[in-house]
Tab-separated table of C-alpha atoms in Angstrom:
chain	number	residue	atom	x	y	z
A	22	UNK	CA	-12.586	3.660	17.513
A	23	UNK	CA	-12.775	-0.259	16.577
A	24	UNK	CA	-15.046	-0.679	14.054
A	25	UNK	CA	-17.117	-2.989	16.003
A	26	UNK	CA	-17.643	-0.188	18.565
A	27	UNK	CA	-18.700	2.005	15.495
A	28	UNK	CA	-22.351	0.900	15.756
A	29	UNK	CA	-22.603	1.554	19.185
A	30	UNK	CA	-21.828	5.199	18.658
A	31	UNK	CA	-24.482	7.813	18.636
A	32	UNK	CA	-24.501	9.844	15.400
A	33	UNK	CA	-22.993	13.054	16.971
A	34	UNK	CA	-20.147	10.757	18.319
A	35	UNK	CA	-19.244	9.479	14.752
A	36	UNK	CA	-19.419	13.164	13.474
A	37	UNK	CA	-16.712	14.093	15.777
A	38	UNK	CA	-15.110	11.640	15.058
A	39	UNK	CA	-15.225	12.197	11.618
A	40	UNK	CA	-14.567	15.874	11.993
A	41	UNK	CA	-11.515	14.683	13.827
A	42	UNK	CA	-9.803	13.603	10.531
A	43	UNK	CA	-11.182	16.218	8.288
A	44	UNK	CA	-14.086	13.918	6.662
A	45	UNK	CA	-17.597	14.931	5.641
A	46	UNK	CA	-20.052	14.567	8.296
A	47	UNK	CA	-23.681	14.208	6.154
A	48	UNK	CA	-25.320	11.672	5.753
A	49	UNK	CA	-27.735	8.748	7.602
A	50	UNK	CA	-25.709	6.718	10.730
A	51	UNK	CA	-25.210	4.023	8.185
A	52	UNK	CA	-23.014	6.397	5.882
A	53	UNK	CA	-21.100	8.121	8.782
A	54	UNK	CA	-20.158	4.724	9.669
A	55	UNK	CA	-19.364	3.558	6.588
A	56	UNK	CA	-16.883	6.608	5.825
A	57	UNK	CA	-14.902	6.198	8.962
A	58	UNK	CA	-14.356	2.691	8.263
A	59	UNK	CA	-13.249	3.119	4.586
A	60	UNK	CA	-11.121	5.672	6.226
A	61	UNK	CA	-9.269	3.460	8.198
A	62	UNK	CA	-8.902	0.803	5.960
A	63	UNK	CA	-7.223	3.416	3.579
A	64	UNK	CA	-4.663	4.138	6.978
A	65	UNK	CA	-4.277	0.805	7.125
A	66	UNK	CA	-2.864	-0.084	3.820
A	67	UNK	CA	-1.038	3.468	3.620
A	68	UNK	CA	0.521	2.261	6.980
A	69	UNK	CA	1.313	-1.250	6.026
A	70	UNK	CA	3.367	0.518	2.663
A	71	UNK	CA	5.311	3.093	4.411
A	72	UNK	CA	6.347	0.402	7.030
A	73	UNK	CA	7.985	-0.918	3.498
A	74	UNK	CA	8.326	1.972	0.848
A	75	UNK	CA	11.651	0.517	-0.586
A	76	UNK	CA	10.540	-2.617	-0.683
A	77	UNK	CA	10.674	-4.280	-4.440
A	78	UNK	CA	10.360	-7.427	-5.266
A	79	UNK	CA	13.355	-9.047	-7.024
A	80	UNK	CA	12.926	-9.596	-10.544
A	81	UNK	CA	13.407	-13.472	-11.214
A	82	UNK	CA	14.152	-14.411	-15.311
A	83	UNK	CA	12.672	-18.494	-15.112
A	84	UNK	CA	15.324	-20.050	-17.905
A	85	UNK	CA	13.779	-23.087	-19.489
A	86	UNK	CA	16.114	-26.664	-19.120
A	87	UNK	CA	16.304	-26.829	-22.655
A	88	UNK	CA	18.073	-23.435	-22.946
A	89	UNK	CA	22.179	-24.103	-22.771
């Protein structure tokens, strides 16, 4: 379900759906909607880390020109 799509949903179509991933379903259209799409933004970033979960950023010591 794109989230553009999401508005175009009828309410018992956005329940399901949120049923679907284990999320309350009360609330007006506007908050239905507004859960599922903070729900997949949260996938979205948990996806983006575990596509990287080692990843670390070297750590760089800067050295100023004066030091010798």
């Amino acid at each position: 379900t794109g989230t553009q799509n999401m508005e175009l949903l009828k309410v018992a179509e956005l329940k399901q759906e949120l049923k679907l991933r284990g999320l309350t379903v009360s609330g007006t259209k506007n908050d239905l909607i507004e859960r599922l799409r903070n729900y997949q933004e949260s996938k979205r970033r948990s996806t983006a880390h575990a596509a990287c979960p080692g990843l670390q950023l070297p750590r760089v010591r800067l050295q100023s020109p004066c030091q010798g």
